[in-house]
Coordinates of C-alpha atoms in Angstrom, one line a residue:
M1 CA 27.9 22.8 12.7
V2 CA 30.6 20.1 12.9
M3 CA 28.4 17.9 15.0
K4 CA 25.6 18.2 12.4
H5 CA 28.0 16.9 9.6
I6 CA 29.2 14.1 11.9
K7 CA 25.6 13.0 12.5
K8 CA 24.8 13.0 8.8
L9 CA 28.0 11.0 8.1
Y10 CA 27.1 8.5 10.8
A11 CA 23.6 8.1 9.4
F12 CA 25.0 7.7 5.9
L13 CA 27.5 5.0 7.0
I14 CA 24.7 3.0 8.8
F15 CA 22.5 3.0 5.8
F16 CA 25.4 2.2 3.5
F17 CA 26.4 -0.9 5.4
L18 CA 22.8 -2.0 5.7
Y19 CA 21.9 -1.6 2.0
A20 CA 25.1 -1.9 0.1
P21 CA 25.0 -5.7 0.1
I22 CA 21.4 -5.7 -1.1
M23 CA 22.4 -3.2 -3.9
V24 CA 25.3 -5.5 -4.9
L25 CA 22.9 -8.5 -5.0
I26 CA 20.5 -6.6 -7.2
I27 CA 23.2 -5.4 -9.6
F28 CA 24.7 -8.9 -10.0
S29 CA 21.2 -10.4 -10.7
F30 CA 21.6 -8.6 -14.1
N31 CA 25.1 -9.8 -14.7
E32 CA 25.7 -12.0 -17.8
S33 CA 28.4 -14.0 -16.0
K34 CA 27.9 -16.6 -13.2
S35 CA 31.0 -15.3 -11.5
R36 CA 30.7 -12.6 -8.9
G37 CA 34.3 -11.5 -9.8
S38 CA 33.6 -10.2 -13.3
W39 CA 31.0 -8.2 -15.1
D40 CA 30.1 -9.4 -18.6
G41 CA 27.2 -7.1 -19.3
L42 CA 23.5 -6.7 -18.6
T43 CA 21.1 -9.6 -19.1
L44 CA 17.7 -10.8 -17.9
K45 CA 18.4 -14.4 -18.5
W46 CA 18.6 -15.3 -14.8
Y47 CA 15.1 -14.0 -14.3
I48 CA 14.0 -16.1 -17.3
E49 CA 15.8 -19.1 -15.9
L50 CA 14.3 -18.4 -12.5
F51 CA 10.7 -18.9 -13.8
K52 CA 11.8 -22.1 -15.7
D53 CA 13.1 -23.7 -12.5
R54 CA 10.4 -26.1 -11.2
Q55 CA 11.9 -26.3 -7.7
I56 CA 11.7 -22.5 -7.3
M57 CA 8.2 -22.3 -8.8
S58 CA 7.0 -25.0 -6.5
A59 CA 8.5 -23.1 -3.5
M60 CA 6.8 -19.9 -4.8
Y61 CA 3.5 -21.6 -5.0
Y62 CA 3.7 -22.8 -1.4
T63 CA 5.0 -19.5 -0.2
L64 CA 2.1 -17.5 -1.8
S65 CA -0.5 -20.1 -0.8
V66 CA 0.6 -20.1 2.9
A67 CA 1.1 -16.3 3.0
I68 CA -2.4 -15.6 1.5
L69 CA -4.3 -18.2 3.5
S70 CA -2.5 -17.6 6.8
S71 CA -2.9 -13.8 6.5
L72 CA -6.7 -14.1 5.8
I73 CA -7.3 -16.5 8.6
A74 CA -5.0 -14.6 11.1
T75 CA -6.8 -11.4 10.1
A76 CA -10.2 -12.8 10.8
I77 CA -9.1 -14.4 14.1
G78 CA -7.0 -11.4 15.2
T79 CA -9.8 -8.9 14.4
A80 CA -12.3 -10.8 16.5
A81 CA -9.8 -11.2 19.3
A82 CA -9.0 -7.5 19.2
I83 CA -12.7 -6.6 19.5
G84 CA -13.0 -9.0 22.5
I85 CA -9.9 -7.6 24.2
D86 CA -11.0 -4.0 23.7
N87 CA -14.2 -4.8 25.6
M88 CA -12.5 -6.5 28.5
K89 CA -11.9 -4.8 31.9
R90 CA -8.5 -3.2 32.6
F91 CA -6.9 -6.1 34.5
K92 CA -8.0 -8.8 32.1
K93 CA -7.0 -6.6 29.1
S94 CA -3.5 -6.1 30.5
M95 CA -3.0 -9.8 31.2
I96 CA -4.2 -10.8 27.7
M97 CA -2.1 -8.1 26.0
N98 CA 1.0 -9.4 27.9
L99 CA 0.3 -12.9 26.5
T100 CA -0.2 -11.4 23.0
Y101 CA 3.1 -9.6 23.1
L102 CA 4.9 -12.8 24.2
P103 CA 4.9 -14.5 20.7
V104 CA 6.2 -11.2 19.2
L105 CA 9.1 -10.9 21.6
N106 CA 9.8 -14.7 21.7
P107 CA 12.8 -15.8 19.6
D108 CA 11.7 -17.4 16.4
I109 CA 13.8 -20.5 17.0
V110 CA 12.0 -21.1 20.3
T111 CA 8.6 -20.7 18.6
G112 CA 9.6 -22.9 15.8
I113 CA 10.8 -25.8 18.0
A114 CA 7.8 -25.5 20.3
L115 CA 5.4 -25.7 17.4
M116 CA 7.3 -28.6 15.9
L117 CA 7.2 -30.6 19.2
L118 CA 3.4 -29.8 19.5
F119 CA 2.7 -31.1 16.0
I120 CA 4.7 -34.3 16.7
F121 CA 3.0 -34.8 20.1
M122 CA -0.4 -34.4 18.4
R123 CA 0.7 -36.8 15.6
I124 CA 0.1 -34.3 12.9
R125 CA 2.3 -35.0 9.9
L126 CA 4.7 -32.2 9.1
G127 CA 3.8 -30.6 5.8
F128 CA 1.6 -27.9 4.3
L129 CA -1.0 -28.0 7.1
T130 CA 1.5 -27.6 9.9
L131 CA 3.3 -24.9 8.0
L132 CA 0.0 -23.0 7.5
L133 CA -1.0 -23.5 11.2
A134 CA 2.5 -22.2 12.3
H135 CA 2.1 -19.0 10.1
I136 CA -1.4 -18.4 11.4
T137 CA -0.1 -18.7 15.0
F138 CA 2.7 -16.1 14.7
N139 CA 0.6 -13.7 12.5
I140 CA -2.3 -13.4 14.9
P141 CA -0.5 -11.1 17.5
Y142 CA 0.5 -8.7 14.8
V143 CA -3.1 -8.4 13.5
I144 CA -4.3 -7.8 17.1
I145 CA -1.6 -5.1 17.6
S146 CA -2.7 -3.4 14.3
V147 CA -6.4 -3.4 15.0
L148 CA -6.5 -2.4 18.7
P149 CA -5.4 1.3 18.1
K150 CA -8.3 1.8 15.7
L151 CA -10.7 0.3 18.3
K152 CA -9.3 2.8 20.8
Q153 CA -10.1 5.7 18.5
L154 CA -13.6 4.4 17.9
N155 CA -16.5 6.3 19.6
K156 CA -17.9 3.7 22.1
H157 CA -21.4 5.1 21.7
I158 CA -21.6 4.3 18.0
Y159 CA -22.3 0.6 18.6
E160 CA -24.9 1.4 21.3
A161 CA -26.6 3.9 19.0
A162 CA -26.9 1.3 16.2
L163 CA -28.5 -1.1 18.7
D164 CA -30.9 1.6 19.8
L165 CA -31.9 2.2 16.2
G166 CA -32.9 -1.4 15.9
A167 CA -29.8 -3.1 14.5
S168 CA -28.9 -6.6 15.7
P169 CA -25.5 -7.0 17.4
S170 CA -24.1 -8.9 14.3
Y171 CA -25.5 -6.3 11.9
A172 CA -24.1 -3.5 13.9
L173 CA -20.7 -5.2 14.0
R174 CA -20.7 -5.7 10.2
K175 CA -22.1 -2.3 9.2
V176 CA -20.7 0.0 11.9
I177 CA -17.7 -1.4 13.7
I178 CA -15.9 -3.2 10.9
P179 CA -16.0 -0.3 8.4
E180 CA -14.6 2.1 11.1
I181 CA -11.6 -0.2 11.9
M182 CA -11.0 -1.4 8.4
P183 CA -7.7 0.6 8.0
G184 CA -6.3 -1.3 10.9
I185 CA -7.6 -4.6 9.6
I186 CA -5.9 -4.0 6.2
T187 CA -2.7 -2.9 7.9
G188 CA -2.7 -6.1 9.9
F189 CA -3.4 -8.2 6.8
L190 CA -0.5 -6.6 4.9
L191 CA 1.9 -7.0 7.9
A192 CA 0.9 -10.6 8.3
F193 CA 1.4 -11.3 4.6
T194 CA 4.9 -9.6 4.6
L195 CA 6.0 -11.6 7.7
S196 CA 4.8 -14.8 6.2
L197 CA 6.6 -14.2 2.9
D198 CA 10.1 -13.9 4.4
D199 CA 9.8 -16.3 7.4
F200 CA 12.5 -18.9 7.5
V201 CA 13.2 -20.2 11.1
I202 CA 9.6 -21.1 12.1
S203 CA 8.9 -22.5 8.6
F204 CA 12.1 -24.6 8.7
F205 CA 11.0 -26.4 11.9
T206 CA 7.3 -26.9 11.0
T207 CA 7.4 -28.0 7.3
G208 CA 7.9 -31.5 6.0
S209 CA 9.4 -33.2 3.0
G210 CA 8.2 -32.0 -0.4
V211 CA 6.9 -28.7 1.1
S212 CA 9.2 -25.7 1.3
N213 CA 8.8 -22.0 1.0
L214 CA 11.2 -19.6 -0.9
S215 CA 13.3 -18.9 2.2
I216 CA 14.0 -22.6 2.8
T217 CA 14.7 -23.1 -0.9
I218 CA 17.1 -20.2 -1.1
Y219 CA 18.9 -21.6 2.0
S220 CA 19.3 -25.1 0.5
M221 CA 20.4 -23.6 -2.9
A222 CA 23.0 -21.3 -1.3
R223 CA 24.6 -24.2 0.5
R224 CA 25.6 -25.7 -2.9
G225 CA 27.0 -22.3 -4.0
I226 CA 25.7 -19.0 -5.1
N227 CA 23.5 -19.4 -8.1
P228 CA 22.7 -16.2 -10.1
K229 CA 19.0 -17.3 -10.0
I230 CA 19.2 -16.8 -6.2
N231 CA 20.2 -13.2 -6.8
A232 CA 17.2 -12.7 -9.2
L233 CA 14.8 -14.4 -6.7
S234 CA 16.1 -12.4 -3.8
T235 CA 15.7 -9.2 -5.8
I236 CA 12.1 -9.9 -6.5
M237 CA 11.4 -10.8 -2.9
F238 CA 13.2 -7.6 -1.7
I239 CA 11.2 -5.4 -4.0
T240 CA 7.9 -7.1 -3.1
V241 CA 8.5 -6.8 0.6
L242 CA 9.6 -3.2 0.1
L243 CA 6.5 -2.3 -1.7
L244 CA 4.3 -3.9 0.9
L245 CA 6.1 -2.0 3.7
I246 CA 5.7 1.3 1.8
I247 CA 2.0 0.6 1.6
I248 CA 1.8 -0.3 5.3
N249 CA 3.7 2.9 6.3
N250 CA 1.6 5.1 4.1
R251 CA -1.6 3.6 5.7
M252 CA -0.2 4.2 9.2
S253 CA 0.8 7.8 8.3
K254 CA -2.7 8.5 7.0
N255 CA -4.3 6.9 10.1
N256 CA -2.1 9.1 12.3
T257 CA -3.0 12.2 10.3
I258 CA -6.7 11.5 10.6
K259 CA -6.3 10.9 14.3
E260 CA -4.6 14.2 14.8

């Protein structure tokens, strides 16, 4: 009985230290005062000021543009790659999957520096294009990992049956395979979009002057002192990412339930 209470207390302390700073940030985003040492009442002015700030709005535009485009492109490439990997023989599949896991396990700073050096070597000017290419690169493995489980659940004879009934390979892919694995594709897209939204390290090394996402903008603003607008912006980002993660987890839970 005592051990049960100790476990609950331990779990509570872990979650408290993880989320208490975020809760403080959210609370002070509604504080009338700029000072973090005093509370002068509730206000929404920092959220209003946030949407009037051209620098932040520009960063939000680049963040959403890169996140949406990179997620769509990475989802298309990752889905095609997952279908190809699923049809490989065991040895080749194992080798390719090890290469797929490498970018996921690789430290972000190594990936960021490697991509930056690659772009410089290829004489591609650092900016929106390089930022987009970098996000596509690190998003593809996550899409592959999301789609492959759905392909493993798929009945291998469905595709052959469609061909026997007169469907062309491309038609069978569009009308039979893709609808069956669509939950995994959507999960991969949402995961890629979430990762793209809050990426800092890789974006920092692969972007150029005049182009920055919200993470880089927050970092540069924080170096000059904590501005209440940062609290408001961080609150919006936290809630957005939280909602996306809830959607992803719900989809994964439904997929697991269907599988069982």
